[in-house]
Short mmCIF file of C-alpha atoms in Angstrom, two decimals:
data_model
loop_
_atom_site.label_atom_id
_atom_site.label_comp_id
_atom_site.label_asym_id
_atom_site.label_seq_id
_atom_site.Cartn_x
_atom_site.Cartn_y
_atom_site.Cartn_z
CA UNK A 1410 -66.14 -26.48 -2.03
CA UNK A 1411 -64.92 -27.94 1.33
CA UNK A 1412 -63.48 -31.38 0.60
CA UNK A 1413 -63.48 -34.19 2.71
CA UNK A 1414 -60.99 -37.05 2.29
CA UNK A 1415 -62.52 -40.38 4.07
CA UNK A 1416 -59.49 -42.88 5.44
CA UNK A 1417 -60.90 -46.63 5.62
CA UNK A 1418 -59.01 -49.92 6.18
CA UNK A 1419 -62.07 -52.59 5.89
CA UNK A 1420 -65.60 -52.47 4.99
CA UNK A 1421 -66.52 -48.81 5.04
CA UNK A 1422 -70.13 -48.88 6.89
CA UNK A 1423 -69.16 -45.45 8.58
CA UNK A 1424 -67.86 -44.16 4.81
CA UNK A 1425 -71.09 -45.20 3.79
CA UNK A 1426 -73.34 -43.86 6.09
CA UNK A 1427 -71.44 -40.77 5.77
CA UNK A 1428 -71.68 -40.35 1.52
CA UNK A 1429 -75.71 -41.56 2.21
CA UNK A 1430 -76.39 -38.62 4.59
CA UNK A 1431 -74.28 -36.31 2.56
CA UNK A 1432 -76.39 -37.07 -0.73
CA UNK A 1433 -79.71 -37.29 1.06
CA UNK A 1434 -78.77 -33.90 2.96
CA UNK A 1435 -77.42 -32.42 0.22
CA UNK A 1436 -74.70 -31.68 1.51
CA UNK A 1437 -73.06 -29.84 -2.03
CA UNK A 1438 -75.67 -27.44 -1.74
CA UNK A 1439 -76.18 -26.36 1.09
CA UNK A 1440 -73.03 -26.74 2.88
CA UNK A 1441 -70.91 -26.30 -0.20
CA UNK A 1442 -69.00 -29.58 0.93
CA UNK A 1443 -68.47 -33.07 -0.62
CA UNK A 1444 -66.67 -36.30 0.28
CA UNK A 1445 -63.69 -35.93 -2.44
CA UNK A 1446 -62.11 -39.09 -2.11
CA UNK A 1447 -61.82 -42.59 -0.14
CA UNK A 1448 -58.12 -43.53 0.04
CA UNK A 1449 -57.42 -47.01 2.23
CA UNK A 1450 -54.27 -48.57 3.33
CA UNK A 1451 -55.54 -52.34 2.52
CA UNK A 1452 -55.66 -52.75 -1.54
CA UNK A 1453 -58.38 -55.37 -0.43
CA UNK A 1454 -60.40 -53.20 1.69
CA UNK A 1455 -64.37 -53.81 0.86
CA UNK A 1456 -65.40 -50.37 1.07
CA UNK A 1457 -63.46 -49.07 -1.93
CA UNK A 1458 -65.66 -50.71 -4.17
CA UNK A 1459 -68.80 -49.28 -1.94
CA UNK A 1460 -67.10 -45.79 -2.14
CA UNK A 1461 -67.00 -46.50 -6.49
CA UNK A 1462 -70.14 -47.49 -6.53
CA UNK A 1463 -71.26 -44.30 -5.20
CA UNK A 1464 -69.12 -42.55 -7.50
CA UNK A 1465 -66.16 -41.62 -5.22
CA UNK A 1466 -62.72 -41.39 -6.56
CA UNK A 1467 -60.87 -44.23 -4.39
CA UNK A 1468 -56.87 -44.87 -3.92
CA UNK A 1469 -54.57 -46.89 -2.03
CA UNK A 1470 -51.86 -46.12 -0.51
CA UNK A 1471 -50.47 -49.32 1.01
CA UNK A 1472 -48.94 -49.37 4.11
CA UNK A 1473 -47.03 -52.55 3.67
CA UNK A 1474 -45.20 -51.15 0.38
CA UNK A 1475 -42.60 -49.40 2.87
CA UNK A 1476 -42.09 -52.14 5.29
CA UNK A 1477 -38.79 -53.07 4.55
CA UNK A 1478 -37.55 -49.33 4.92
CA UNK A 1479 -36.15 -47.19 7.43
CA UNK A 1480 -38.74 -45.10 9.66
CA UNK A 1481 -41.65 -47.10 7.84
CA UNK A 1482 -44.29 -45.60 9.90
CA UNK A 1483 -43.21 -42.10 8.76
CA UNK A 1484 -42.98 -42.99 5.42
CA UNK A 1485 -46.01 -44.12 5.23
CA UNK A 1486 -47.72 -41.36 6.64
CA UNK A 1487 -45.18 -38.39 4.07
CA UNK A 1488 -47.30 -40.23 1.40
CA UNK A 1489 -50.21 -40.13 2.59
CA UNK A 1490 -50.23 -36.77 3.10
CA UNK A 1491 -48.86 -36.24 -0.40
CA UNK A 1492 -52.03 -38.05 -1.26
CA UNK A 1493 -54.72 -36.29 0.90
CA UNK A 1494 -53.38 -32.99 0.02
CA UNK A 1495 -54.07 -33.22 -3.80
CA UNK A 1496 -57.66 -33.10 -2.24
CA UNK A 1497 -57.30 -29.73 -0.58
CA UNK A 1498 -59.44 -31.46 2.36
CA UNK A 1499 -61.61 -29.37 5.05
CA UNK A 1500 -61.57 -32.64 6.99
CA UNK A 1501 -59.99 -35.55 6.85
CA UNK A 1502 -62.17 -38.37 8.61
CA UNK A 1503 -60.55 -41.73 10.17
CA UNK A 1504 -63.86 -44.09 9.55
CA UNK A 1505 -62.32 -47.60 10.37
CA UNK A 1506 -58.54 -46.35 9.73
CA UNK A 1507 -56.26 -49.15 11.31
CA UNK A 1508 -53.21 -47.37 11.29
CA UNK A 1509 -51.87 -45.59 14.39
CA UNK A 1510 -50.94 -42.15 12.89
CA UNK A 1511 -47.52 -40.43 13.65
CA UNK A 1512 -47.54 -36.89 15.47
CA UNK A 1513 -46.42 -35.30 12.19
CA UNK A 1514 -49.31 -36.24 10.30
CA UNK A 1515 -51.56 -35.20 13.33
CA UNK A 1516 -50.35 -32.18 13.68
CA UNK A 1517 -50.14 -31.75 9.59
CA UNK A 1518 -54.20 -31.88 9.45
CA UNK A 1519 -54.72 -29.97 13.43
CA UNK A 1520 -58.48 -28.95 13.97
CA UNK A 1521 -58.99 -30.75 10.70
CA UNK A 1522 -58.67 -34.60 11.67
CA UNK A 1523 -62.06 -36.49 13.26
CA UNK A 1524 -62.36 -40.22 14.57
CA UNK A 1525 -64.99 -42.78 16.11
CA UNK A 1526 -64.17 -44.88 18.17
CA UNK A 1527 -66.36 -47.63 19.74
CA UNK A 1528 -66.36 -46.79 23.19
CA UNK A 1529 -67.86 -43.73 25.63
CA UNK A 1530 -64.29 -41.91 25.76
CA UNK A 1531 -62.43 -40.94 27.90
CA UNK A 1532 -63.39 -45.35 28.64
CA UNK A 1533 -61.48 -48.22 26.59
CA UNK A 1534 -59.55 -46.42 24.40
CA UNK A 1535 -57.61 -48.83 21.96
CA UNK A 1536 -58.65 -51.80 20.63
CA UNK A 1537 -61.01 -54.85 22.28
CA UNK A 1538 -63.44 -52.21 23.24
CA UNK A 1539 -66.87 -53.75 23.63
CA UNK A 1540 -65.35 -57.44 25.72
CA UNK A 1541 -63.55 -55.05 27.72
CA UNK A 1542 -66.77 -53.02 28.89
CA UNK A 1543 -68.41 -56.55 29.56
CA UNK A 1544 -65.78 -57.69 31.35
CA UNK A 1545 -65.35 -54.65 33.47
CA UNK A 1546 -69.17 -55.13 34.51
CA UNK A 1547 -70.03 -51.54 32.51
CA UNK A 1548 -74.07 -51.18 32.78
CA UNK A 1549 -73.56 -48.79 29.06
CA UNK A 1550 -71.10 -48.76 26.05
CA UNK A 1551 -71.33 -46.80 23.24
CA UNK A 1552 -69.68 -44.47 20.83
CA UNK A 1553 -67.18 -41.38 20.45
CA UNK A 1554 -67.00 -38.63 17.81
CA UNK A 1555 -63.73 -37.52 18.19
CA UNK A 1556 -60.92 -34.51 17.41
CA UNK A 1557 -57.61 -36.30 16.63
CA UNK A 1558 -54.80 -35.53 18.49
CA UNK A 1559 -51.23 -36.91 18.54
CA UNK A 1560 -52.39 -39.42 22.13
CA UNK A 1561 -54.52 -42.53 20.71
CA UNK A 1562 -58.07 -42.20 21.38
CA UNK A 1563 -58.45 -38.54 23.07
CA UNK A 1564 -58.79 -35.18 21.94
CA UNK A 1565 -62.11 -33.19 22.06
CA UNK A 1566 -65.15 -34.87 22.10
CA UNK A 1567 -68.41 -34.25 19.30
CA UNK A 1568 -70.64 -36.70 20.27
CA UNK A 1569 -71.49 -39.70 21.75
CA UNK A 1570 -73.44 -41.90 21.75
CA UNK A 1571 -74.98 -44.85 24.47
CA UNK A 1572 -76.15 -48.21 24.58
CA UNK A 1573 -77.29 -50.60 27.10
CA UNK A 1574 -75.40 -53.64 28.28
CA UNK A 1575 -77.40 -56.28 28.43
CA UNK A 1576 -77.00 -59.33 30.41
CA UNK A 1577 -76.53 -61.93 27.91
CA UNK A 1578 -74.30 -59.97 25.01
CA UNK A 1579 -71.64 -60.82 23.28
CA UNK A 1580 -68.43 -58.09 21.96
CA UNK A 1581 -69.80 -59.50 18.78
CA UNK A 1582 -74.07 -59.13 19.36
CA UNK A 1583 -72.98 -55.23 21.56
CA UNK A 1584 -70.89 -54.25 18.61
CA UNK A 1585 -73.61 -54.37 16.15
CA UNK A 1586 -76.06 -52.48 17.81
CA UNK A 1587 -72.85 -49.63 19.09
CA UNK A 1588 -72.30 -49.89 15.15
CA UNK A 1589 -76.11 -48.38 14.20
CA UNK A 1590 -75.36 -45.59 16.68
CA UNK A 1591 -72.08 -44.73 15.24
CA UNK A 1592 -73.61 -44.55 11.70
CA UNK A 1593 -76.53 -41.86 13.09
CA UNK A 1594 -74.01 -39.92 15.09
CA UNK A 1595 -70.57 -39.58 12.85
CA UNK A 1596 -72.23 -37.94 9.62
CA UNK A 1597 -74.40 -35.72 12.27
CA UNK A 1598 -70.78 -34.43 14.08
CA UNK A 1599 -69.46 -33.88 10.25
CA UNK A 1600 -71.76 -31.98 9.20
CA UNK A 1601 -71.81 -29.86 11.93
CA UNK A 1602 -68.35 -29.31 12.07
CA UNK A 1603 -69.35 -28.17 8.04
CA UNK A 1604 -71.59 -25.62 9.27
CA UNK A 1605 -69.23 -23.94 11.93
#
């Protein structure tokens, strides 16, 4: 069975969309793959309890437990490796994962390690995505599946995804509608990465 092991930090709509498309593709049987577990560094994190409720093992490994130690960033990224591992994952997928991840751990999970991010990349990478395409005047925005590689934001590209600008949006009003995109095209660049 190829595992995959979903990292979230908030509300999980791309976890979601992901466990709905691998249930209603079937995904078990006829890619022999399942999402394993949900692990979040926010105890709080909404879309644990949306992971549970589609019966998904969930943990938390808490990234401000080793604040107040040397090399914090590190630390926290040795355990949650420790953590992903007991998963034996096939992919580990970054679906709203707040946490800029050390080289280490990058290179730990290599060909293994997808992201989306909400812009048309190589465009915007980092955070403030959609006000900074409506600020730059950008006629399109969108959305980037994503390998992960030790530079924020880059790595080979899976899919994308565009949407209009239009003249009177917001970040918040061009968000929500890049957000319906992301949820068609991440669990379509997953599972094909499960078939090759």
């Amino acid at each position: 069975m190829k595992n995959i092991v979903i990292l979230i930090s908030g509300d999980g709509s791309n976890m979601d969309a992901i466990i709905r498309t691998a249930k209603a593709q079937h995904w078990e049987k006829h890619l022999q793959a399942k999402v394993a577990c949900v692990i979040s560094n926010k105890p709080t994190a909404k879309g644990l309890n949306l992971a549970q409720q589609h019966g998904i093992s969930t943990q938390v490994v808490d990234h401000t437990a080793f604040s107040n130690i040397t090399n914090p960033r590190e630390a926290f990224d040795t355990a949650l490796i420790k953590e992903i591992d007991q998963h034996t994952p096939a992919l580990v997928v970054l679906a709203g994962f707040m946490r800029i991840l050390t080289p280490v751990f990058v290179a730990h999970y290599e060909g293994r390690l997808v992201n989306i991010h909400p812009s048309l990349l190589p465009a915007f990478p980092g955070l403030h995505t959609h006000q900074r395409a409506i600020d730059t005047g950008c006629k399109f925005a969108g959305a980037t599946v994503h390998q992960v590689t030790a530079e924020l934001d880059h790595g080979h590209i899976l899919a994308q995804a565009v949407v209009p600008i239009l003249e009177n949006d917001t970040a918040d009003s061009l968000s929500a509608r890049v957000l319906t995109q992301e949820h068609l095209i991440y669990p379509a660049a997953i599972e094909k990465l499960l078939k090759d």
